[in-house]
Amino acid sequence: VQLQASGGGLVQPGGSLRLSCAASGDVFSSNSVGWYRQAPGKQREVVATLTTGDSTNYAQSAKGRFTISRDKAKNTVYLRMNSLKPEDTAVYYCNVGPLSNVLKGRFTSWGQGTQVTVSS
């Protein structure tokens, strides 16, 4: 199954973006999913996760500003990002798998990701 992240771009501080993660098949119904990001010179970090039971978890930096959601009919997971800050600048990735892998971002392969740049 292939995952394609999209929706990134250049946005001013305080702005919003909605990222999409489209799957080539029905994987989100039976797997947990996560959004991750990697800023230049930093390690990739977990941003938000969503279980098959619709439980969510957010990095402290994302709480109250980001929302992860899933549209099973469209095989797509979203990350709504509000009140964006320059420190949110990074390449954002999505990935899917067992919850233990998703919570720690433990995957052997990653897609291309989508660039988010927050700057005035």
mmCIF file of N, CA and C in Angstrom:
data_model
loop_
_atom_site.group_PDB
_atom_site.id
_atom_site.type_symbol
_atom_site.label_atom_id
_atom_site.label_comp_id
_atom_site.label_asym_id
_atom_site.label_seq_id
_atom_site.Cartn_x
_atom_site.Cartn_y
_atom_site.Cartn_z
ATOM 1 N N VAL A 1 0.845 -1.193 0.000
ATOM 2 C CA VAL A 1 0.000 0.000 0.000
ATOM 3 C C VAL A 1 0.879 1.241 0.000
ATOM 4 N N GLN A 2 0.550 2.169 -0.856
ATOM 5 C CA GLN A 2 1.307 3.415 -0.936
ATOM 6 C C GLN A 2 0.553 4.526 -0.239
ATOM 7 N N LEU A 3 1.310 5.400 0.410
ATOM 8 C CA LEU A 3 0.753 6.566 1.068
ATOM 9 C C LEU A 3 1.300 7.820 0.407
ATOM 10 N N GLN A 4 0.445 8.783 0.169
ATOM 11 C CA GLN A 4 0.859 10.028 -0.461
ATOM 12 C C GLN A 4 0.435 11.198 0.411
ATOM 13 N N ALA A 5 1.415 11.890 0.957
ATOM 14 C CA ALA A 5 1.134 13.069 1.765
ATOM 15 C C ALA A 5 1.110 14.296 0.867
ATOM 16 N N SER A 6 0.173 15.193 1.132
ATOM 17 C CA SER A 6 0.060 16.412 0.335
ATOM 18 C C SER A 6 -0.573 17.509 1.184
ATOM 19 N N GLY A 7 -0.595 18.710 0.615
ATOM 20 C CA GLY A 7 -1.259 19.822 1.282
ATOM 21 C C GLY A 7 -0.333 20.824 1.949
ATOM 22 N N GLY A 8 0.950 20.561 1.901
ATOM 23 C CA GLY A 8 1.893 21.493 2.494
ATOM 24 C C GLY A 8 2.027 22.760 1.668
ATOM 25 N N GLY A 9 2.787 23.694 2.196
ATOM 26 C CA GLY A 9 2.995 24.941 1.489
ATOM 27 C C GLY A 9 3.595 25.985 2.385
ATOM 28 N N LEU A 10 3.616 27.200 1.878
ATOM 29 C CA LEU A 10 4.126 28.342 2.635
ATOM 30 C C LEU A 10 2.946 29.073 3.266
ATOM 31 N N VAL A 11 3.029 29.294 4.556
ATOM 32 C CA VAL A 11 1.944 29.964 5.266
ATOM 33 C C VAL A 11 2.548 30.927 6.282
ATOM 34 N N GLN A 12 1.844 32.001 6.531
ATOM 35 C CA GLN A 12 2.316 32.973 7.510
ATOM 36 C C GLN A 12 2.059 32.481 8.934
ATOM 37 N N PRO A 13 2.840 32.944 9.876
ATOM 38 C CA PRO A 13 2.565 32.585 11.286
ATOM 39 C C PRO A 13 1.131 32.931 11.656
ATOM 40 N N GLY A 14 0.507 32.011 12.367
ATOM 41 C CA GLY A 14 -0.894 32.166 12.713
ATOM 42 C C GLY A 14 -1.858 31.565 11.718
ATOM 43 N N GLY A 15 -1.350 31.171 10.579
ATOM 44 C CA GLY A 15 -2.198 30.599 9.534
ATOM 45 C C GLY A 15 -2.517 29.136 9.754
ATOM 46 N N SER A 16 -3.229 28.576 8.789
ATOM 47 C CA SER A 16 -3.682 27.187 8.883
ATOM 48 C C SER A 16 -3.381 26.425 7.600
ATOM 49 N N LEU A 17 -3.251 25.134 7.761
ATOM 50 C CA LEU A 17 -3.109 24.223 6.623
ATOM 51 C C LEU A 17 -3.802 22.916 6.975
ATOM 52 N N ARG A 18 -4.246 22.223 5.941
ATOM 53 C CA ARG A 18 -4.752 20.870 6.145
ATOM 54 C C ARG A 18 -3.948 19.914 5.275
ATOM 55 N N LEU A 19 -3.248 19.024 5.908
ATOM 56 C CA LEU A 19 -2.486 18.011 5.198
ATOM 57 C C LEU A 19 -3.365 16.785 4.962
ATOM 58 N N SER A 20 -3.113 16.118 3.847
ATOM 59 C CA SER A 20 -3.839 14.895 3.520
ATOM 60 C C SER A 20 -2.860 13.752 3.335
ATOM 61 N N CYS A 21 -3.291 12.580 3.731
ATOM 62 C CA CYS A 21 -2.512 11.360 3.527
ATOM 63 C C CYS A 21 -3.438 10.361 2.857
ATOM 64 N N ALA A 22 -3.246 10.175 1.574
ATOM 65 C CA ALA A 22 -4.114 9.297 0.799
ATOM 66 C C ALA A 22 -3.449 7.937 0.625
ATOM 67 N N ALA A 23 -4.218 6.897 0.872
ATOM 68 C CA ALA A 23 -3.711 5.529 0.720
ATOM 69 C C ALA A 23 -4.263 4.912 -0.559
ATOM 70 N N SER A 24 -3.494 4.018 -1.133
ATOM 71 C CA SER A 24 -3.917 3.359 -2.373
ATOM 72 C C SER A 24 -4.911 2.244 -2.115
ATOM 73 N N GLY A 25 -5.094 1.894 -0.838
ATOM 74 C CA GLY A 25 -6.054 0.864 -0.483
ATOM 75 C C GLY A 25 -6.638 1.126 0.891
ATOM 76 N N ASP A 26 -7.478 0.254 1.347
ATOM 77 C CA ASP A 26 -8.139 0.426 2.641
ATOM 78 C C ASP A 26 -7.230 -0.067 3.753
ATOM 79 N N VAL A 27 -6.407 0.816 4.266
ATOM 80 C CA VAL A 27 -5.496 0.438 5.349
ATOM 81 C C VAL A 27 -5.845 1.096 6.660
ATOM 82 N N PHE A 28 -6.553 2.210 6.589
ATOM 83 C CA PHE A 28 -6.799 2.980 7.809
ATOM 84 C C PHE A 28 -7.861 2.347 8.694
ATOM 85 N N SER A 29 -8.675 1.469 8.136
ATOM 86 C CA SER A 29 -9.717 0.837 8.957
ATOM 87 C C SER A 29 -9.133 -0.184 9.924
ATOM 88 N N SER A 30 -8.009 -0.756 9.566
ATOM 89 C CA SER A 30 -7.459 -1.846 10.363
ATOM 90 C C SER A 30 -6.083 -1.545 10.942
ATOM 91 N N ASN A 31 -5.618 -0.325 10.769
ATOM 92 C CA ASN A 31 -4.306 0.053 11.276
ATOM 93 C C ASN A 31 -4.355 1.430 11.922
ATOM 94 N N SER A 32 -3.466 1.623 12.850
ATOM 95 C CA SER A 32 -3.276 2.968 13.384
ATOM 96 C C SER A 32 -2.479 3.792 12.390
ATOM 97 N N VAL A 33 -2.590 5.099 12.522
ATOM 98 C CA VAL A 33 -1.909 5.989 11.587
ATOM 99 C C VAL A 33 -1.305 7.161 12.349
ATOM 100 N N GLY A 34 -0.219 7.650 11.828
ATOM 101 C CA GLY A 34 0.428 8.774 12.491
ATOM 102 C C GLY A 34 0.918 9.804 11.502
ATOM 103 N N TRP A 35 1.025 11.019 11.981
ATOM 104 C CA TRP A 35 1.692 12.104 11.267
ATOM 105 C C TRP A 35 3.001 12.395 11.997
ATOM 106 N N TYR A 36 4.017 12.663 11.215
ATOM 107 C CA TYR A 36 5.348 12.889 11.750
ATOM 108 C C TYR A 36 5.953 14.082 11.020
ATOM 109 N N ARG A 37 6.995 14.644 11.593
ATOM 110 C CA ARG A 37 7.668 15.737 10.904
ATOM 111 C C ARG A 37 9.163 15.700 11.198
ATOM 112 N N GLN A 38 9.897 16.248 10.253
ATOM 113 C CA GLN A 38 11.341 16.331 10.416
ATOM 114 C C GLN A 38 11.798 17.693 9.932
ATOM 115 N N ALA A 39 12.345 18.444 10.846
ATOM 116 C CA ALA A 39 12.892 19.752 10.526
ATOM 117 C C ALA A 39 14.365 19.592 10.156
ATOM 118 N N PRO A 40 14.913 20.532 9.416
ATOM 119 C CA PRO A 40 16.328 20.437 9.024
ATOM 120 C C PRO A 40 17.237 20.288 10.236
ATOM 121 N N GLY A 41 18.110 19.287 10.172
ATOM 122 C CA GLY A 41 19.060 19.072 11.237
ATOM 123 C C GLY A 41 18.498 18.412 12.475
ATOM 124 N N LYS A 42 17.241 18.005 12.426
ATOM 125 C CA LYS A 42 16.608 17.383 13.594
ATOM 126 C C LYS A 42 16.104 15.994 13.246
ATOM 127 N N GLN A 43 15.859 15.212 14.279
ATOM 128 C CA GLN A 43 15.293 13.888 14.072
ATOM 129 C C GLN A 43 13.802 13.984 13.791
ATOM 130 N N ARG A 44 13.321 12.999 13.097
ATOM 131 C CA ARG A 44 11.884 12.919 12.841
ATOM 132 C C ARG A 44 11.151 12.709 14.167
ATOM 133 N N GLU A 45 10.033 13.381 14.330
ATOM 134 C CA GLU A 45 9.273 13.268 15.570
ATOM 135 C C GLU A 45 7.803 12.998 15.285
ATOM 136 N N VAL A 46 7.164 12.373 16.262
ATOM 137 C CA VAL A 46 5.741 12.100 16.166
ATOM 138 C C VAL A 46 4.970 13.384 16.428
ATOM 139 N N VAL A 47 3.998 13.655 15.584
ATOM 140 C CA VAL A 47 3.158 14.838 15.750
ATOM 141 C C VAL A 47 1.782 14.445 16.291
ATOM 142 N N ALA A 48 1.159 13.456 15.653
ATOM 143 C CA ALA A 48 -0.187 13.047 16.054
ATOM 144 C C ALA A 48 -0.417 11.617 15.614
ATOM 145 N N THR A 49 -1.202 10.880 16.400
ATOM 146 C CA THR A 49 -1.530 9.504 16.057
ATOM 147 C C THR A 49 -3.023 9.264 16.244
ATOM 148 N N LEU A 50 -3.524 8.288 15.505
ATOM 149 C CA LEU A 50 -4.944 7.946 15.529
ATOM 150 C C LEU A 50 -5.067 6.433 15.470
ATOM 151 N N THR A 51 -5.785 5.868 16.427
ATOM 152 C CA THR A 51 -5.947 4.419 16.448
ATOM 153 C C THR A 51 -7.203 4.010 15.680
ATOM 154 N N THR A 52 -7.354 2.706 15.485
ATOM 155 C CA THR A 52 -8.553 2.207 14.815
ATOM 156 C C THR A 52 -9.796 2.486 15.654
ATOM 157 N N GLY A 53 -9.616 2.661 16.937
ATOM 158 C CA GLY A 53 -10.739 2.992 17.809
ATOM 159 C C GLY A 53 -10.965 4.481 17.974
ATOM 160 N N ASP A 54 -10.295 5.268 17.127
ATOM 161 C CA ASP A 54 -10.450 6.728 17.106
ATOM 162 C C ASP A 54 -9.852 7.431 18.316
ATOM 163 N N SER A 55 -8.934 6.782 18.995
ATOM 164 C CA SER A 55 -8.196 7.471 20.054
ATOM 165 C C SER A 55 -7.057 8.260 19.431
ATOM 166 N N THR A 56 -6.873 9.459 19.919
ATOM 167 C CA THR A 56 -5.830 10.322 19.365
ATOM 168 C C THR A 56 -4.782 10.642 20.414
ATOM 169 N N ASN A 57 -3.613 10.967 19.927
ATOM 170 C CA ASN A 57 -2.533 11.381 20.802
ATOM 171 C C ASN A 57 -1.732 12.433 20.057
ATOM 172 N N TYR A 58 -1.325 13.468 20.765
ATOM 173 C CA TYR A 58 -0.611 14.572 20.132
ATOM 174 C C TYR A 58 0.681 14.883 20.872
ATOM 175 N N ALA A 59 1.666 15.303 20.111
ATOM 176 C CA ALA A 59 2.860 15.839 20.735
ATOM 177 C C ALA A 59 2.463 17.091 21.510
ATOM 178 N N GLN A 60 3.199 17.380 22.545
ATOM 179 C CA GLN A 60 2.875 18.544 23.359
ATOM 180 C C GLN A 60 2.831 19.809 22.511
ATOM 181 N N SER A 61 3.715 19.904 21.561
ATOM 182 C CA SER A 61 3.781 21.094 20.707
ATOM 183 C C SER A 61 2.573 21.229 19.797
ATOM 184 N N ALA A 62 1.832 20.136 19.595
ATOM 185 C CA ALA A 62 0.695 20.139 18.677
ATOM 186 C C ALA A 62 -0.651 20.223 19.395
ATOM 187 N N LYS A 63 -0.657 19.959 20.658
ATOM 188 C CA LYS A 63 -1.918 19.936 21.406
ATOM 189 C C LYS A 63 -2.633 21.282 21.346
ATOM 190 N N GLY A 64 -3.920 21.203 21.060
ATOM 191 C CA GLY A 64 -4.732 22.413 20.989
ATOM 192 C C GLY A 64 -4.656 23.140 19.663
ATOM 193 N N ARG A 65 -3.723 22.758 18.812
ATOM 194 C CA ARG A 65 -3.577 23.433 17.516
ATOM 195 C C ARG A 65 -3.792 22.489 16.335
ATOM 196 N N PHE A 66 -3.414 21.237 16.488
ATOM 197 C CA PHE A 66 -3.502 20.265 15.401
ATOM 198 C C PHE A 66 -4.602 19.253 15.696
ATOM 199 N N THR A 67 -5.230 18.767 14.629
ATOM 200 C CA THR A 67 -6.257 17.736 14.760
ATOM 201 C C THR A 67 -6.056 16.680 13.685
ATOM 202 N N ILE A 68 -5.968 15.444 14.108
ATOM 203 C CA ILE A 68 -5.864 14.324 13.168
ATOM 204 C C ILE A 68 -7.235 13.703 13.016
ATOM 205 N N SER A 69 -7.575 13.349 11.774
ATOM 206 C CA SER A 69 -8.878 12.753 11.520
ATOM 207 C C SER A 69 -8.766 11.797 10.332
ATOM 208 N N ARG A 70 -9.816 11.019 10.155
ATOM 209 C CA ARG A 70 -9.774 9.975 9.131
ATOM 210 C C ARG A 70 -11.096 9.943 8.385
ATOM 211 N N ASP A 71 -11.017 9.785 7.059
ATOM 212 C CA ASP A 71 -12.187 9.560 6.218
ATOM 213 C C ASP A 71 -12.021 8.182 5.588
ATOM 214 N N LYS A 72 -12.678 7.197 6.176
ATOM 215 C CA LYS A 72 -12.499 5.831 5.706
ATOM 216 C C LYS A 72 -12.978 5.652 4.269
ATOM 217 N N ALA A 73 -14.034 6.340 3.910
ATOM 218 C CA ALA A 73 -14.591 6.190 2.562
ATOM 219 C C ALA A 73 -13.602 6.658 1.504
ATOM 220 N N LYS A 74 -12.769 7.639 1.868
ATOM 221 C CA LYS A 74 -11.799 8.185 0.915
ATOM 222 C C LYS A 74 -10.401 7.617 1.125
ATOM 223 N N ASN A 75 -10.255 6.695 2.075
ATOM 224 C CA ASN A 75 -8.930 6.143 2.391
ATOM 225 C C ASN A 75 -7.919 7.269 2.635
ATOM 226 N N THR A 76 -8.336 8.247 3.386
ATOM 227 C CA THR A 76 -7.513 9.435 3.592
ATOM 228 C C THR A 76 -7.522 9.836 5.077
ATOM 229 N N VAL A 77 -6.354 10.230 5.536
ATOM 230 C CA VAL A 77 -6.210 10.775 6.879
ATOM 231 C C VAL A 77 -5.744 12.221 6.750
ATOM 232 N N TYR A 78 -6.240 13.069 7.627
ATOM 233 C CA TYR A 78 -5.927 14.490 7.559
ATOM 234 C C TYR A 78 -5.205 14.947 8.814
ATOM 235 N N LEU A 79 -4.490 16.027 8.655
ATOM 236 C CA LEU A 79 -3.923 16.735 9.801
ATOM 237 C C LEU A 79 -4.258 18.211 9.618
ATOM 238 N N ARG A 80 -5.183 18.667 10.413
ATOM 239 C CA ARG A 80 -5.535 20.072 10.392
ATOM 240 C C ARG A 80 -4.606 20.809 11.340
ATOM 241 N N MET A 81 -3.943 21.833 10.838
ATOM 242 C CA MET A 81 -2.982 22.580 11.635
ATOM 243 C C MET A 81 -3.400 24.041 11.691
ATOM 244 N N ASN A 82 -3.664 24.511 12.883
ATOM 245 C CA ASN A 82 -4.046 25.910 13.098
ATOM 246 C C ASN A 82 -2.969 26.630 13.901
ATOM 247 N N SER A 83 -3.039 27.937 13.891
ATOM 248 C CA SER A 83 -2.115 28.770 14.673
ATOM 249 C C SER A 83 -0.667 28.352 14.445
ATOM 250 N N LEU A 84 -0.320 28.219 13.198
ATOM 251 C CA LEU A 84 1.007 27.720 12.866
ATOM 252 C C LEU A 84 2.098 28.685 13.296
ATOM 253 N N LYS A 85 3.225 28.097 13.681
ATOM 254 C CA LYS A 85 4.374 28.851 14.172
ATOM 255 C C LYS A 85 5.591 28.533 13.294
ATOM 256 N N PRO A 86 6.557 29.412 13.276
ATOM 257 C CA PRO A 86 7.764 29.116 12.482
ATOM 258 C C PRO A 86 8.417 27.795 12.876
ATOM 259 N N GLU A 87 8.320 27.420 14.140
ATOM 260 C CA GLU A 87 8.918 26.151 14.568
ATOM 261 C C GLU A 87 8.165 24.928 14.071
ATOM 262 N N ASP A 88 7.028 25.126 13.432
ATOM 263 C CA ASP A 88 6.313 24.013 12.807
ATOM 264 C C ASP A 88 6.873 23.694 11.420
ATOM 265 N N THR A 89 7.785 24.512 10.956
ATOM 266 C CA THR A 89 8.394 24.283 9.645
ATOM 267 C C THR A 89 9.127 22.957 9.628
ATOM 268 N N ALA A 90 8.762 22.115 8.680
ATOM 269 C CA ALA A 90 9.336 20.767 8.582
ATOM 270 C C ALA A 90 8.734 20.063 7.380
ATOM 271 N N VAL A 91 9.293 18.912 7.066
ATOM 272 C CA VAL A 91 8.649 18.004 6.125
ATOM 273 C C VAL A 91 7.753 17.080 6.945
ATOM 274 N N TYR A 92 6.518 16.991 6.540
ATOM 275 C CA TYR A 92 5.535 16.191 7.270
ATOM 276 C C TYR A 92 5.281 14.890 6.513
ATOM 277 N N TYR A 93 5.253 13.811 7.275
ATOM 278 C CA TYR A 93 5.053 12.477 6.729
ATOM 279 C C TYR A 93 3.874 11.797 7.420
ATOM 280 N N CYS A 94 3.281 10.865 6.731
ATOM 281 C CA CYS A 94 2.306 9.993 7.363
ATOM 282 C C CYS A 94 2.784 8.554 7.219
ATOM 283 N N ASN A 95 2.314 7.726 8.132
ATOM 284 C CA ASN A 95 2.631 6.307 8.041
ATOM 285 C C ASN A 95 1.576 5.526 8.788
ATOM 286 N N VAL A 96 1.498 4.247 8.512
ATOM 287 C CA VAL A 96 0.412 3.418 9.028
ATOM 288 C C VAL A 96 0.968 2.072 9.455
ATOM 289 N N GLY A 97 0.379 1.509 10.499
ATOM 290 C CA GLY A 97 0.831 0.198 10.956
ATOM 291 C C GLY A 97 0.304 -0.125 12.333
ATOM 292 N N PRO A 98 0.917 -1.117 13.001
ATOM 293 C CA PRO A 98 0.510 -1.455 14.366
ATOM 294 C C PRO A 98 0.717 -0.265 15.295
ATOM 295 N N LEU A 99 -0.098 -0.182 16.307
ATOM 296 C CA LEU A 99 -0.063 0.971 17.204
ATOM 297 C C LEU A 99 1.317 1.189 17.808
ATOM 298 N N SER A 100 1.970 0.106 18.198
ATOM 299 C CA SER A 100 3.289 0.252 18.820
ATOM 300 C C SER A 100 4.285 0.918 17.873
ATOM 301 N N ASN A 101 4.189 0.615 16.606
ATOM 302 C CA ASN A 101 5.068 1.251 15.615
ATOM 303 C C ASN A 101 4.670 2.700 15.383
ATOM 304 N N VAL A 102 3.394 2.931 15.292
ATOM 305 C CA VAL A 102 2.895 4.283 15.022
ATOM 306 C C VAL A 102 3.257 5.242 16.152
ATOM 307 N N LEU A 103 3.105 4.806 17.378
ATOM 308 C CA LEU A 103 3.379 5.690 18.520
ATOM 309 C C LEU A 103 4.844 6.110 18.586
ATOM 310 N N LYS A 104 5.723 5.244 18.103
ATOM 311 C CA LYS A 104 7.154 5.551 18.170
ATOM 312 C C LYS A 104 7.732 5.934 16.820
ATOM 313 N N GLY A 105 6.903 5.927 15.790
ATOM 314 C CA GLY A 105 7.418 6.250 14.466
ATOM 315 C C GLY A 105 8.417 5.243 13.977
ATOM 316 N N ARG A 106 8.195 3.992 14.314
ATOM 317 C CA ARG A 106 9.157 2.936 14.013
ATOM 318 C C ARG A 106 8.751 2.266 12.708
ATOM 319 N N PHE A 107 9.326 2.763 11.608
ATOM 320 C CA PHE A 107 9.035 2.223 10.271
ATOM 321 C C PHE A 107 10.327 2.083 9.486
ATOM 322 N N THR A 108 10.334 1.138 8.571
ATOM 323 C CA THR A 108 11.519 0.945 7.745
ATOM 324 C C THR A 108 11.464 1.760 6.463
ATOM 325 N N SER A 109 10.282 2.206 6.101
ATOM 326 C CA SER A 109 10.169 3.003 4.883
ATOM 327 C C SER A 109 9.229 4.170 5.106
ATOM 328 N N TRP A 110 9.538 5.247 4.393
ATOM 329 C CA TRP A 110 8.763 6.473 4.484
ATOM 330 C C TRP A 110 8.484 7.004 3.084
ATOM 331 N N GLY A 111 7.360 7.665 2.944
ATOM 332 C CA GLY A 111 7.046 8.316 1.683
ATOM 333 C C GLY A 111 7.807 9.627 1.546
ATOM 334 N N GLN A 112 7.460 10.395 0.539
ATOM 335 C CA GLN A 112 8.190 11.636 0.263
ATOM 336 C C GLN A 112 7.884 12.738 1.258
ATOM 337 N N GLY A 113 6.732 12.752 1.812
ATOM 338 C CA GLY A 113 6.360 13.816 2.724
ATOM 339 C C GLY A 113 5.935 15.079 1.990
ATOM 340 N N THR A 114 5.477 16.030 2.758
ATOM 341 C CA THR A 114 5.055 17.310 2.200
ATOM 342 C C THR A 114 5.658 18.431 3.033
ATOM 343 N N GLN A 115 6.211 19.426 2.358
ATOM 344 C CA GLN A 115 6.923 20.502 3.042
ATOM 345 C C GLN A 115 5.946 21.544 3.577
ATOM 346 N N VAL A 116 6.101 21.875 4.830
ATOM 347 C CA VAL A 116 5.358 22.968 5.446
ATOM 348 C C VAL A 116 6.365 24.023 5.888
ATOM 349 N N THR A 117 6.170 25.233 5.413
ATOM 350 C CA THR A 117 7.042 26.340 5.782
ATOM 351 C C THR A 117 6.189 27.452 6.370
ATOM 352 N N VAL A 118 6.506 27.829 7.582
ATOM 353 C CA VAL A 118 5.776 28.893 8.266
ATOM 354 C C VAL A 118 6.723 30.086 8.397
ATOM 355 N N SER A 119 6.410 31.113 7.653
ATOM 356 C CA SER A 119 7.301 32.269 7.613
ATOM 357 C C SER A 119 6.536 33.491 7.142
ATOM 358 N N SER A 120 6.955 34.643 7.646
ATOM 359 C CA SER A 120 6.349 35.888 7.191
ATOM 360 C C SER A 120 7.170 36.492 6.053
#
